[in-house]
Phi, psi and omega in degrees: 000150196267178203285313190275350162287305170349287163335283186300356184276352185305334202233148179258160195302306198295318159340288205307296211295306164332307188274336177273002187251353198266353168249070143326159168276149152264168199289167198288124193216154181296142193282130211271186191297158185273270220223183186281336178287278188208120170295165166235183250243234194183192178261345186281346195125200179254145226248173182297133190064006154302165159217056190181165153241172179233049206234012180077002168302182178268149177218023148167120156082003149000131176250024174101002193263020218015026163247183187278147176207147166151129199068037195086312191274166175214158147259113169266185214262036158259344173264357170278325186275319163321307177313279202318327164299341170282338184266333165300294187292331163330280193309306190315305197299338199292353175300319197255353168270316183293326171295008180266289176330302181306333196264339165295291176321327192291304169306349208234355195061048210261154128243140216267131202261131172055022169288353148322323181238066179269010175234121186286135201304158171296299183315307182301320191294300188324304157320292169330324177278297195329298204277318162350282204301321157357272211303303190258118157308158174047004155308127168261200190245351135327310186287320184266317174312297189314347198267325187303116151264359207240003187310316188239129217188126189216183144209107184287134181220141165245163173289145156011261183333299211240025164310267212330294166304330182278298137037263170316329203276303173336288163317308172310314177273345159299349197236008150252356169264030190139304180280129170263166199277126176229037166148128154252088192237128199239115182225100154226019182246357187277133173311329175200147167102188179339114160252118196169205165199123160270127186224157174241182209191145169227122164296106197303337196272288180315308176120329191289131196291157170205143160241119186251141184239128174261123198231176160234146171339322210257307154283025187256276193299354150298311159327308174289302166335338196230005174286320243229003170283253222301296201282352168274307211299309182301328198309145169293348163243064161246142186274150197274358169297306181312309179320290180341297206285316179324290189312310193267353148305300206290311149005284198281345165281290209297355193275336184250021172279167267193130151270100141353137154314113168113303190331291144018292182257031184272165187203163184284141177285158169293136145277160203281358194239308170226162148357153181278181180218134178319132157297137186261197166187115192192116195316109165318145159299104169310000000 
């Protein structure tokens, strides 16, 4: 029997339906704070303590030109202006996905890590387009924008004993209200690096892509340990000798996270619509 039949004997049929129906989206109301770096502002204006906006204005280190600058990298202000639309529409959809999320955690017996900052800053995304763009000549920043999965972002965690299920059980209910999986990446069988599972979800009433990362305590804090690690390793002037040393510090924490029992052999559920879409596999942005 598979891991998400397992899951589902947890809950009684009257359960799944009772819980998935008591989270409607709410009504459109102001979009709550952001991110772990700096939220940014909504249209209506800038949320308390932003330092951005999402209105196409310059938004760090600007030379007046409405575009973006900062960290070696740049936006002029017509891709700047994109972002920023992206991040507009981001915040709206984060309306109608955290009660899906939150009702998957509830059910599945998750606890939810950091949903203050399930929404990512205008600097970080930006950056994040930036360097995309860099990196690949003739990537446009369209192109790169289709690639964001992490704009709206959350993380579910169990203890060790009940990963593999709530794990499964979690998914299953992002994928009967709806959202289908458009990436699964689970490396918890890889010999180094990164241990978790990442997954994105595209939210049917919007269209907007989100991402949920399934941790245990011990990989989680392995993350956080090794984020400021990762994100020098990713800079376009970082040398690839540094990369080397970068990579094999992040290595050697993840090298002492605990594999769950079950982990390993999680996969993404059918959606109810379409196909599952292949997995992928690559370290998510903290």
């Amino acid at each position: 029997m598979t891991l998400h039949r397992t899951a589902l004997r947890a809950v009684s049929s009257a359960a799944l339906v009772t819980a998935l129906g008591l989270v409607p989206a709410p009504a459109a109301t102001a979009a709550p704070a952001g991110d772990r770096q700096s939220p940014a502002g909504v249209s209506a204006g800038l949320l308390p303590g932003a330092h951005g906006d999402v209105s196409g204005k310059t938004f760090k280190g600007g030379p007046g030109d409405g575009g973006w600058h900062g960290d070696g990298l740049e936006l002029n202000a017509a891709d700047n202006k994109k972002v920023d639309a992206f991040l507009l529409h981001a915040r709206t959809a984060e309306r109608s996905i955290s009660p899906q999320v939150k009702a998957a955690a509830a059910i599945s017996h998750a606890q939810v890590i950091g949903f203050d900052h399930r929404l990512k800053s205008a600097d970080s995304l930006k950056r994040k387009v930036a360097t995309a763009v860099k990196e690949t000549p003739g990537r446009t920043v369209d192109q790169a924008l289709a690639g964001i999965n992490d704009s709206v972002r959350y993380t579910l965690q169990w203890p060790d004993g009940r990963y593999a299920s709530g794990v499964a059980l979690a998914s299953w209910v992002l994928a009967g209200r709806g959202d289908d999986s458009v990436k699964w990446s689970n490396t918890w069988s890889r010999p180094k690096g990164y241990k978790g599972v990442n997954s994105a979800w595209k939210e049917p009433r919007s269209g907007h892509v989100f991402e949920v990362q399934f941790h245990t305590p011990a990989s989680k804090r392995a993350q956080e340990e090794t984020h400021k690690l990762y994100e020098e390793e990713r800079l376009p002037t970082t040398t690839p000798e540094r990369r080397k040393e970068l990579q094999e510090q992040q290595d050697a924490i993840f090298a002492a996270v605990p594999v769950p029992a079950g982990a390993p052999e999680l996969t993404a559920p059918a959606s109810r619509r379409h196909p599952a879409h292949p997995a992928h596999s690559a370290r998510p942005a903290a």
